[in-house]
Short mmCIF file of C-alpha atoms in Angstrom, two decimals:
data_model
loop_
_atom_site.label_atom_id
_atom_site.label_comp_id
_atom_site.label_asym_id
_atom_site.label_seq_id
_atom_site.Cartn_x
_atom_site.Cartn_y
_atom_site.Cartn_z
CA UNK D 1 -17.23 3.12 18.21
CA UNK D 2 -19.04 6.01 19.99
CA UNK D 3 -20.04 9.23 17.23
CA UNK D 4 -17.20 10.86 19.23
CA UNK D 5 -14.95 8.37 18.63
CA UNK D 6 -15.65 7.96 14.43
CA UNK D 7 -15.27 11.85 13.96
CA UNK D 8 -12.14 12.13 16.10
CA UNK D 9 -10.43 9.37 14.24
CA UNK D 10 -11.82 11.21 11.17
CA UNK D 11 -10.48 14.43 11.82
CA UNK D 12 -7.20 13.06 12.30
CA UNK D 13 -7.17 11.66 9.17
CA UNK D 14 -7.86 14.32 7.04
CA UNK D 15 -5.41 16.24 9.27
CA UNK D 16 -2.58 13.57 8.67
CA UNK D 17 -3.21 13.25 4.53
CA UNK D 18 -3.61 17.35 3.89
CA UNK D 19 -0.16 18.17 4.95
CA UNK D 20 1.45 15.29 3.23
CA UNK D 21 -1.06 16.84 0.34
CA UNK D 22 0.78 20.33 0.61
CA UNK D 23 4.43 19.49 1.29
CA UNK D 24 4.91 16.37 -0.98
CA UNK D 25 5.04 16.89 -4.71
CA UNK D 26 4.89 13.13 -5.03
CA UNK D 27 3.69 13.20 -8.82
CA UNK D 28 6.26 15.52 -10.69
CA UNK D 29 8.84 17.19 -9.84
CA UNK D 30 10.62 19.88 -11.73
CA UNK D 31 13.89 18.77 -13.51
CA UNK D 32 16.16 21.51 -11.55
CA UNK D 33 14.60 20.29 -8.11
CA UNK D 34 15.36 16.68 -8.41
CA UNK D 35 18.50 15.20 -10.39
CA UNK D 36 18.87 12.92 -8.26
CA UNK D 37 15.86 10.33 -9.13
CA UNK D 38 17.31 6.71 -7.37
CA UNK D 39 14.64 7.11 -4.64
CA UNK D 40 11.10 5.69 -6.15
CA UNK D 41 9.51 5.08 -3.36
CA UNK D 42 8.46 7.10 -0.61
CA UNK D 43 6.75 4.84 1.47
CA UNK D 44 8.29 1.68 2.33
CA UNK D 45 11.64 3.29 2.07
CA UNK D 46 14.25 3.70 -1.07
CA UNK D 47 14.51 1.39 -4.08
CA UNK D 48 17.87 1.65 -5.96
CA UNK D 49 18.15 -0.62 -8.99
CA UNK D 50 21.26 -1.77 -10.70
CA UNK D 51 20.71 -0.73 -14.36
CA UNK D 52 21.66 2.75 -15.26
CA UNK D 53 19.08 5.32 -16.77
CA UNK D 54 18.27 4.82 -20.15
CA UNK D 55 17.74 8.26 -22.37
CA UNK D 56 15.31 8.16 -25.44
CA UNK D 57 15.12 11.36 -27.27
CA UNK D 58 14.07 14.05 -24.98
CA UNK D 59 13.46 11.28 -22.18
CA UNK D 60 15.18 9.74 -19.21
CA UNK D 61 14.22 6.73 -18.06
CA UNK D 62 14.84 5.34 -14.44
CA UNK D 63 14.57 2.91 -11.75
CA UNK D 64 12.80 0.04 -13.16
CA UNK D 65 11.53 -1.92 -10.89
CA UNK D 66 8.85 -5.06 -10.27
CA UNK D 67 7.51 -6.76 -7.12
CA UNK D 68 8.05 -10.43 -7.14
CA UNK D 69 4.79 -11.70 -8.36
CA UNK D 70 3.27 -14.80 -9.57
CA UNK D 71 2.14 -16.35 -12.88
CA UNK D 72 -1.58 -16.28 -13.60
CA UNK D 73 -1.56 -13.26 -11.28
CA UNK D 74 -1.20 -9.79 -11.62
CA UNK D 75 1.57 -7.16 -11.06
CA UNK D 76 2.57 -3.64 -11.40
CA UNK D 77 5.97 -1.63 -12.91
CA UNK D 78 7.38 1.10 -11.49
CA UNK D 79 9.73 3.62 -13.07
CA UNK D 80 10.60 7.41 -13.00
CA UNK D 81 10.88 9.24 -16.34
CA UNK D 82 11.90 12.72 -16.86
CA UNK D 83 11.07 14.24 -20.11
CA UNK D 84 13.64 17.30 -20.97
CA UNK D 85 12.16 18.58 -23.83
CA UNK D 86 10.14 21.18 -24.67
CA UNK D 87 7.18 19.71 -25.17
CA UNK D 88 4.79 17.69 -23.67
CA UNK D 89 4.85 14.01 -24.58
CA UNK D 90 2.82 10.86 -23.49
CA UNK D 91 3.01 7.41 -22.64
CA UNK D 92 0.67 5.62 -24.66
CA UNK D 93 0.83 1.93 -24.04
CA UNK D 94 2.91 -0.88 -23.20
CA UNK D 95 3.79 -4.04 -24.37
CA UNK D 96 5.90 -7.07 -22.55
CA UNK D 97 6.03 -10.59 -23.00
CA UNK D 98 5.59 -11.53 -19.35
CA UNK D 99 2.45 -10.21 -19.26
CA UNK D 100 -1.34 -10.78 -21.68
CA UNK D 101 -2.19 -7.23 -21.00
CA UNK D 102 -0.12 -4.51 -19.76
CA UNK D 103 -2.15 -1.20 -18.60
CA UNK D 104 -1.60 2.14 -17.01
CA UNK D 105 -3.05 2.38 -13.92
CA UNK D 106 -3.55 5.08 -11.19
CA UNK D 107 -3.78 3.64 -7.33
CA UNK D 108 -5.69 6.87 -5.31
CA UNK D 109 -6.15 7.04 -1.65
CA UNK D 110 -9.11 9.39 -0.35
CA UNK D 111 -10.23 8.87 3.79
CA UNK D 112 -8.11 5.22 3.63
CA UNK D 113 -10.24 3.97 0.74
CA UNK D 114 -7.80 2.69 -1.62
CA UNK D 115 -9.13 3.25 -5.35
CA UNK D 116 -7.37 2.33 -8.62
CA UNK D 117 -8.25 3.23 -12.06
CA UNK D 118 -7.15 2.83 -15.66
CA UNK D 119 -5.87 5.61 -17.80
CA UNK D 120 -7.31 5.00 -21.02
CA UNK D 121 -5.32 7.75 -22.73
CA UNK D 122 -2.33 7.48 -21.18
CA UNK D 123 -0.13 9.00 -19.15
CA UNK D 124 0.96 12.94 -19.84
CA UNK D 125 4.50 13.78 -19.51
CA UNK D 126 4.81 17.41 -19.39
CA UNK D 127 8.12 19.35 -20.51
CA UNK D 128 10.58 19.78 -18.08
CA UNK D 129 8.75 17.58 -15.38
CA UNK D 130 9.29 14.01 -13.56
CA UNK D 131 6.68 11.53 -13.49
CA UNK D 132 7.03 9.30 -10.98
CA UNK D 133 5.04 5.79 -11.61
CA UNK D 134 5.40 4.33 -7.89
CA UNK D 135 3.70 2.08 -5.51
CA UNK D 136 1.05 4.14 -4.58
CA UNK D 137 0.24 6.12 -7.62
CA UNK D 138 1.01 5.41 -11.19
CA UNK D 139 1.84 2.32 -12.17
CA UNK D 140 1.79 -0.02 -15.23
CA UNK D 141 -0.51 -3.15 -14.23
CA UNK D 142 0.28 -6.53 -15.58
CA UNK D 143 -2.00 -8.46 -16.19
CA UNK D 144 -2.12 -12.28 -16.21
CA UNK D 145 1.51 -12.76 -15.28
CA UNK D 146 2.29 -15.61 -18.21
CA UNK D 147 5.78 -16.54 -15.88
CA UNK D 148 6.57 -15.75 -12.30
CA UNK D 149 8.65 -12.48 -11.21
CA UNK D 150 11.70 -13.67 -9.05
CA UNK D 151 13.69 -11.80 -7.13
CA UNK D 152 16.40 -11.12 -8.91
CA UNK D 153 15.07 -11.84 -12.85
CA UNK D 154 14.24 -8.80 -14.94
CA UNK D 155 12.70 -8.70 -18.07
CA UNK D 156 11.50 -6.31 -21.16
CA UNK D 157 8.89 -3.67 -21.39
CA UNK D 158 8.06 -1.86 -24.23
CA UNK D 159 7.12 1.57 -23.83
CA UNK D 160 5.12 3.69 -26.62
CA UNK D 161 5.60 7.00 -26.32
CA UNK D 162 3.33 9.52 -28.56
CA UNK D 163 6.37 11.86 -29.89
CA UNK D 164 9.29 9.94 -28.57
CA UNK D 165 8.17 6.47 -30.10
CA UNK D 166 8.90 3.01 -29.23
CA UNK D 167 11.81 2.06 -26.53
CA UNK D 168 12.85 -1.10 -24.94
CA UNK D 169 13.44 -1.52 -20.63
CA UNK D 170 14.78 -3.77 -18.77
CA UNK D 171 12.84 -4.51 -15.71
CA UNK D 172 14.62 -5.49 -12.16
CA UNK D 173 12.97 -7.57 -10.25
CA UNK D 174 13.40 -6.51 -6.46
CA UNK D 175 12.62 -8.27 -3.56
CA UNK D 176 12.47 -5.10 -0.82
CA UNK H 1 -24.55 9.72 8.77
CA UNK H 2 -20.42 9.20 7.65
CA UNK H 3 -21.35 11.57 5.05
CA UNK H 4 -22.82 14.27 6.89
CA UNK H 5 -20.10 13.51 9.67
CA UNK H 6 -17.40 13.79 6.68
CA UNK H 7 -18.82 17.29 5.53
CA UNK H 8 -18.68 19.14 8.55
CA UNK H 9 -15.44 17.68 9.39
CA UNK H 10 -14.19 19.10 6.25
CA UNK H 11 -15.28 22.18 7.16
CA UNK H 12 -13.23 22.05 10.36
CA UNK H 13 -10.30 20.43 8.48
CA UNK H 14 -10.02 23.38 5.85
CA UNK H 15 -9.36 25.80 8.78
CA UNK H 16 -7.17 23.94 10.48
CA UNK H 17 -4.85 22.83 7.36
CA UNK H 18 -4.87 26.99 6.89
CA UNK H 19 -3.30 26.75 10.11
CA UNK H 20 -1.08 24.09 9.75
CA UNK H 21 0.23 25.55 6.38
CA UNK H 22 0.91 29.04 7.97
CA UNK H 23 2.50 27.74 11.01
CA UNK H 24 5.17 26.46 8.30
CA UNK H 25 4.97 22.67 6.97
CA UNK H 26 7.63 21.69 8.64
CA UNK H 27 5.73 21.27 11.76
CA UNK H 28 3.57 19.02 10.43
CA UNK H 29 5.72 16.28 9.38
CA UNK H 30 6.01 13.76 12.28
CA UNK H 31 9.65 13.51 13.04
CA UNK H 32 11.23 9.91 15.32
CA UNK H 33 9.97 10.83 19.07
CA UNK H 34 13.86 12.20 20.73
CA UNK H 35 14.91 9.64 23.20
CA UNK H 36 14.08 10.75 26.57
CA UNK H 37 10.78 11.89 26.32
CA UNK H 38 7.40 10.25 25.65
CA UNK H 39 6.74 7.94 22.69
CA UNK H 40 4.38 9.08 19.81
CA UNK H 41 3.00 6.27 18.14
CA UNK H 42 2.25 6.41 14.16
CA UNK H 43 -0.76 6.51 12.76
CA UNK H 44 -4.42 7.11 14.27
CA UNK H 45 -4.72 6.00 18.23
CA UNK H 46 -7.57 4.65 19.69
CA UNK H 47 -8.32 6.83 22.73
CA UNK H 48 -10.01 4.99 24.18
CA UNK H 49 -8.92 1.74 23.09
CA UNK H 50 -11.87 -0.73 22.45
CA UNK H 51 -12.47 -4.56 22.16
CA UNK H 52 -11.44 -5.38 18.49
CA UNK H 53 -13.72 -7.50 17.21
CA UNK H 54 -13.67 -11.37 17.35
CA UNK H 55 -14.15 -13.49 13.99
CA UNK H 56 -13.89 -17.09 12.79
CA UNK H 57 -11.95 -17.66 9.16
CA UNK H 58 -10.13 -20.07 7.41
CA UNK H 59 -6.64 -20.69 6.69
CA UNK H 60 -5.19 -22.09 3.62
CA UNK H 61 -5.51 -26.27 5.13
CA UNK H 62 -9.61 -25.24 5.84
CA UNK H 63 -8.61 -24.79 9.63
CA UNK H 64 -10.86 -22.37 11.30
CA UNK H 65 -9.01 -19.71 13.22
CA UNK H 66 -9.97 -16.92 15.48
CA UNK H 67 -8.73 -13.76 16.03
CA UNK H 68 -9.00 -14.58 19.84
CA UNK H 69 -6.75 -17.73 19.29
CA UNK H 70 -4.13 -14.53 18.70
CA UNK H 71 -4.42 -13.29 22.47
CA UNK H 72 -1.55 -12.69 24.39
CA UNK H 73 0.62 -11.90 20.44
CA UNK H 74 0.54 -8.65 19.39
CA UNK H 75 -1.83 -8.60 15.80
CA UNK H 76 -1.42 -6.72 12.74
CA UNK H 77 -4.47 -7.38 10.76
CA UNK H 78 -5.15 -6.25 7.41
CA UNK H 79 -8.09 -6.06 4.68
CA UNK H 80 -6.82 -6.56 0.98
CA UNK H 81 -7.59 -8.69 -2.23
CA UNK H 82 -4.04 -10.18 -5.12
CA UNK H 83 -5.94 -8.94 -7.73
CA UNK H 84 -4.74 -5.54 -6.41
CA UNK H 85 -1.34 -5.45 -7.58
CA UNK H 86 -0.19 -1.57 -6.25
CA UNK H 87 -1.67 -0.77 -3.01
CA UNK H 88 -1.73 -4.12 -1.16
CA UNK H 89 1.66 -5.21 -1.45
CA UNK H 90 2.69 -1.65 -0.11
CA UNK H 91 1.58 -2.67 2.75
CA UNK H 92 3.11 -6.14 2.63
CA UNK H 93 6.11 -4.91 1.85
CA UNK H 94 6.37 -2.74 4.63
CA UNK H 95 5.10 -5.48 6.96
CA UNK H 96 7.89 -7.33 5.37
CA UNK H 97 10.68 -5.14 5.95
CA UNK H 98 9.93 -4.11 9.30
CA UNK H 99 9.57 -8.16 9.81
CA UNK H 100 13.10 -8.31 8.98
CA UNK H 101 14.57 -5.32 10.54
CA UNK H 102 12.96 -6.99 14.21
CA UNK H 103 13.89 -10.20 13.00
CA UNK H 104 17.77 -9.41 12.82
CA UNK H 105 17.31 -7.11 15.95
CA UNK H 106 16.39 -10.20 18.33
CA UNK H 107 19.82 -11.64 17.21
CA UNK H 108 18.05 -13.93 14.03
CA UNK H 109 15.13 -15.25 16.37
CA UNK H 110 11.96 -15.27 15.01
CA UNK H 111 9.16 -13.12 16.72
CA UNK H 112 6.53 -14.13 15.51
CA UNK H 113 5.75 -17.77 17.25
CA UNK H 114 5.48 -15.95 20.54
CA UNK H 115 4.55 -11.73 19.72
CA UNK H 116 3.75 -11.40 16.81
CA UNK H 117 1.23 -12.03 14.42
CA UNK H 118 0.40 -10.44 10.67
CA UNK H 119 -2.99 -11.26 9.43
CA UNK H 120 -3.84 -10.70 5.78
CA UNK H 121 -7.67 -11.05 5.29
CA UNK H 122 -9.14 -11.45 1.92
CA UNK H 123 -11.77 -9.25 0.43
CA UNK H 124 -12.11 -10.80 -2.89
CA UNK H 125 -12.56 -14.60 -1.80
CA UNK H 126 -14.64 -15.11 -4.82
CA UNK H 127 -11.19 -14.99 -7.05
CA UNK H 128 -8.54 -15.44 -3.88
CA UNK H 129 -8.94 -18.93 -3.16
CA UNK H 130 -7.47 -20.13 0.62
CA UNK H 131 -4.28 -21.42 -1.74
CA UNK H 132 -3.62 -18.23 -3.77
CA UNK H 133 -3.79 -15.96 -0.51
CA UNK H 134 -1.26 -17.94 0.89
CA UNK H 135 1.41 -18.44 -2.23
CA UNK H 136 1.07 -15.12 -2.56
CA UNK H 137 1.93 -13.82 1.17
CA UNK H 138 4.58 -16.35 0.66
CA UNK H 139 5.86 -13.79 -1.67
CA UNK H 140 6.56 -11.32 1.26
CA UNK H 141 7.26 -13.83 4.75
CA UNK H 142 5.97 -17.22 4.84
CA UNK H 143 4.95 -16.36 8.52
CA UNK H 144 2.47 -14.20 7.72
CA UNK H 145 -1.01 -15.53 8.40
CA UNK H 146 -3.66 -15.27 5.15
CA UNK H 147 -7.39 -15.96 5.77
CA UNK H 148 -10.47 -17.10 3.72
CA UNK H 149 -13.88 -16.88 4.18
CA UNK H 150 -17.49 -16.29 2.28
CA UNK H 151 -18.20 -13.33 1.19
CA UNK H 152 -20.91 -12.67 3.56
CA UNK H 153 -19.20 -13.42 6.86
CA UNK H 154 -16.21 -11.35 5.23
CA UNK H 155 -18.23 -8.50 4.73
CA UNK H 156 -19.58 -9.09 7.84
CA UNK H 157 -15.97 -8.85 9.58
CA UNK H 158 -15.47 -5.93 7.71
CA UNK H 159 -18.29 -3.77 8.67
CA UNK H 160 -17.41 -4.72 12.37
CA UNK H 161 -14.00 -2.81 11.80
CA UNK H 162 -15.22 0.37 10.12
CA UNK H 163 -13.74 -1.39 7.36
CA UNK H 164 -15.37 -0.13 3.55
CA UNK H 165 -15.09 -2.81 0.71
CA UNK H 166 -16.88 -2.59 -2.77
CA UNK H 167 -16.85 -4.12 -6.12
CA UNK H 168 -15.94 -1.70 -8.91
CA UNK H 169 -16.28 -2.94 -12.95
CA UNK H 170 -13.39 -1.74 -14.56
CA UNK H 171 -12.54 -1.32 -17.91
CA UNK H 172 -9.30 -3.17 -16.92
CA UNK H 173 -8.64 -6.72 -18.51
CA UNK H 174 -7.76 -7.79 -14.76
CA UNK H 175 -11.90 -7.56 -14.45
CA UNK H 176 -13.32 -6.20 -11.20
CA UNK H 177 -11.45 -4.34 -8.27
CA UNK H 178 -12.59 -3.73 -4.91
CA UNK H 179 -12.15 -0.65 -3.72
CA UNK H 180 -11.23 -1.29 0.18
CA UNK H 181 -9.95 0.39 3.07
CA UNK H 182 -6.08 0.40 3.17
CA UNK H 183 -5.73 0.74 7.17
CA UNK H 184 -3.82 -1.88 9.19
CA UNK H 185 -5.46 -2.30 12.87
CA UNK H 186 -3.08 -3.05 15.54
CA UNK H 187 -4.59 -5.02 18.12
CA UNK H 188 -2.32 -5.28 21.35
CA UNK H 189 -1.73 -8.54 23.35
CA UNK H 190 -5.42 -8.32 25.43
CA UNK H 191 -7.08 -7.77 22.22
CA UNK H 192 -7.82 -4.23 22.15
CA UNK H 193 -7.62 -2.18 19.12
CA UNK H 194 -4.97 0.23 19.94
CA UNK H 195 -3.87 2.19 16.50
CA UNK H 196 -4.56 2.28 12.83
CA UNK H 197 -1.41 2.67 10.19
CA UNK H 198 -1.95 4.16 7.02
CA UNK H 199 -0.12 3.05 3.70
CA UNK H 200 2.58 5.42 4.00
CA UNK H 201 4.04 4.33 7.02
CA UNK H 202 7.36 3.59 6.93
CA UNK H 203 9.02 0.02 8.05
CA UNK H 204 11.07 1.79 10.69
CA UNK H 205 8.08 3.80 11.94
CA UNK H 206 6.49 0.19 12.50
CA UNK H 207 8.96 -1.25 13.90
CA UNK H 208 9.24 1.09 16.25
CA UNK H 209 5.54 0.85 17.28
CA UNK H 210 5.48 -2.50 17.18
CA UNK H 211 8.50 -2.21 19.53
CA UNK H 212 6.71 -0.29 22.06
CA UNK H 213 3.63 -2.25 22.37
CA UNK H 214 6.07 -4.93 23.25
CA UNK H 215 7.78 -4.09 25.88
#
């Protein structure tokens, strides 16, 4: 490629990701905006699970989801959770038997260079907000799948939340 | 020279998005093309378009194959690694589901032994072996093609498609990541790089390009 040719094509994409930038509030949401929390994905179109939302204290949480994945490998968990409290809360860790490790992660996408990195302290759930763990962006990483994720299956996570405690999900597996 | 490239670009960008954002956002979301007039493809064009690259890999039976053995199929070619369990099956995903939705389109008949081709290259072949790469496209369409190579000629390939891929230590238990370009190149049926999709293109936004080139 010609020098024209590189800073054209660059220009365009820092053009295309700045509006998506300003319009999109991909990562939270206020409560009053969006009640209606059965799309989790924004980019290869809407997931819609089966199982209902599950509330925990001050928290809702929704659309489970997994990838079908395979054992020995990796793979991520998606879900949407709304904290209607007061007061900021946080997702500490996570535990599930499918899995040796389960981490949060953060996938980040600056000029096409896909980056991902681990949030060591968690992830914050500020009052009154949605946090939206999707493909894309937040995520729980598995780690060292110990069985394979079919289509179909689902399975338990977990979740340790700093003021909200310990709750159990059940995780869809969905084939998209 | 990316960098200094990058910096005044930014410059220009910072104006422009001022623009954008005042001229309402609306405008800046691209909307399906109305039927009628001209198609706008998705993504970044090649204008020109240019020669994409050849290259020689493996599949997952240790059969060489060349991106030129691809000519006269339209190629979606893509650089990822399984160890990557967020961003790279995005991409499958939507390569699935736009697979599908052309699939049932041409009444059930499979496109891709004639048109089509979608080419998953590995970045991490130190950890993807030929078999893993191609259990795990199985995942998404057992027609997708999954290649293998060493490390240097993969870099190699890379660096002849603009392509940026780079070992990061993370404090992960998964070990290493490789931070890697998330484009897909679409290379048309005389092998000419014609567009590059992003991650956040929808399935029906590809099929729809994918559409055009063929007709």
């Amino acid at each position: 490629m010609t020098y024209l040719h590189k800073l054209t094509i660059l220009l365009a994409l820092i053009l295309l990701s700045l509006p998506l930038a300003a319009c999109g509030e991909r990562d939270s949401e206020s409560v009053d905006e969006n009640h209606m929390a059965h799309t989790a994905n924004h980019n290869t179109g809407t997931v819609e699970t089966a199982t209902e939302a599950v509330e925990h204290g001050n928290l809702r949480l929704e659309t489970i989801w997994s990838r079908p994945s395979l054992a020995a490998g990796n793979g991520a968990t998606y879900l949407t959770i709304t904290n209607e409290g007061q007061d900021e809360d946080r997702l500490l860790n996570i535990q599930t038997s499918v899995a040796e490790v389960a981490e949060i992660h953060q996938s980040k996408s600056e000029n096409n260079v896909m980056t991902m990195e681990m949030l060591p302290d968690g992830l914050p759930l500020p009052a009154g907000k949605q946090v939206a763990l999707e493909p894309g962006g937040y995520h729980i990483m598995l780690v060292n799948l110990q069985q394979d994720l079919t289509a179909g299956d689902s399975y338990t996570l977990t979740l340790h939340l700093e003021s909200a405690g310990e709750v159990d999900v059940q995780v869809e597996v969905i084939q998209q | 020279m990316i960098q200094s490239v990058t910096r005044q670009l930014l410059i220009g960008s910072v104006a422009l998005f001022i623009l954008l954002v005042l001229s309402g956002c609306a405008t800046a979301q691209a909307d399906p093309a109305p039927t009628g007039e001209a198609y706008t493809f998705h993504g970044l064009q090649y204008d020109p378009v240019e020669a994409a690259p050849d290259f020689e890999l493996f599949d997952h039976h240790g059969q060489p194959i060349r991106l030129s053995d691809f000519k006269g199929k339209l190629v979606l070619l893509y650089f990822g690694f399984l160890n990557c369990p967020d961003a790279c099956p995005l991409t499958l995903s939507t390569w699935s589901v736009a697979y599908r939705m052309l699939t049932e389109e041409n009444d059930g008949n499979d496109l891709n032994s004639d048109d089509l081709r979608f080419v998953f290259i590995t970045v991490d072949p130190e950890r993807d072996s030929p078999t893993l790469v191609r259990k795990h496209l199985d995942l998404f369409n057992t027609d997708f093609v999954g290649l293998w190579g060493t490390v240097d000629d993969v870099e190699d390939i890379a660096r002849s498609y603009n392509v940026f891929m780079q070992k990061v230590d993370s404090e992960s238990a998964a070990g290493y990541l490789v931070n890697h370009t998330t484009l897909t190149f679409v290379i048309d049926q005389n092998g000419q790089l014609v567009l590059a999709h992003q991650t956040d293109i929808t399935p029906a936004e590809l099929t729809a390009d994918i559409k055009q080139l063929l007709q």
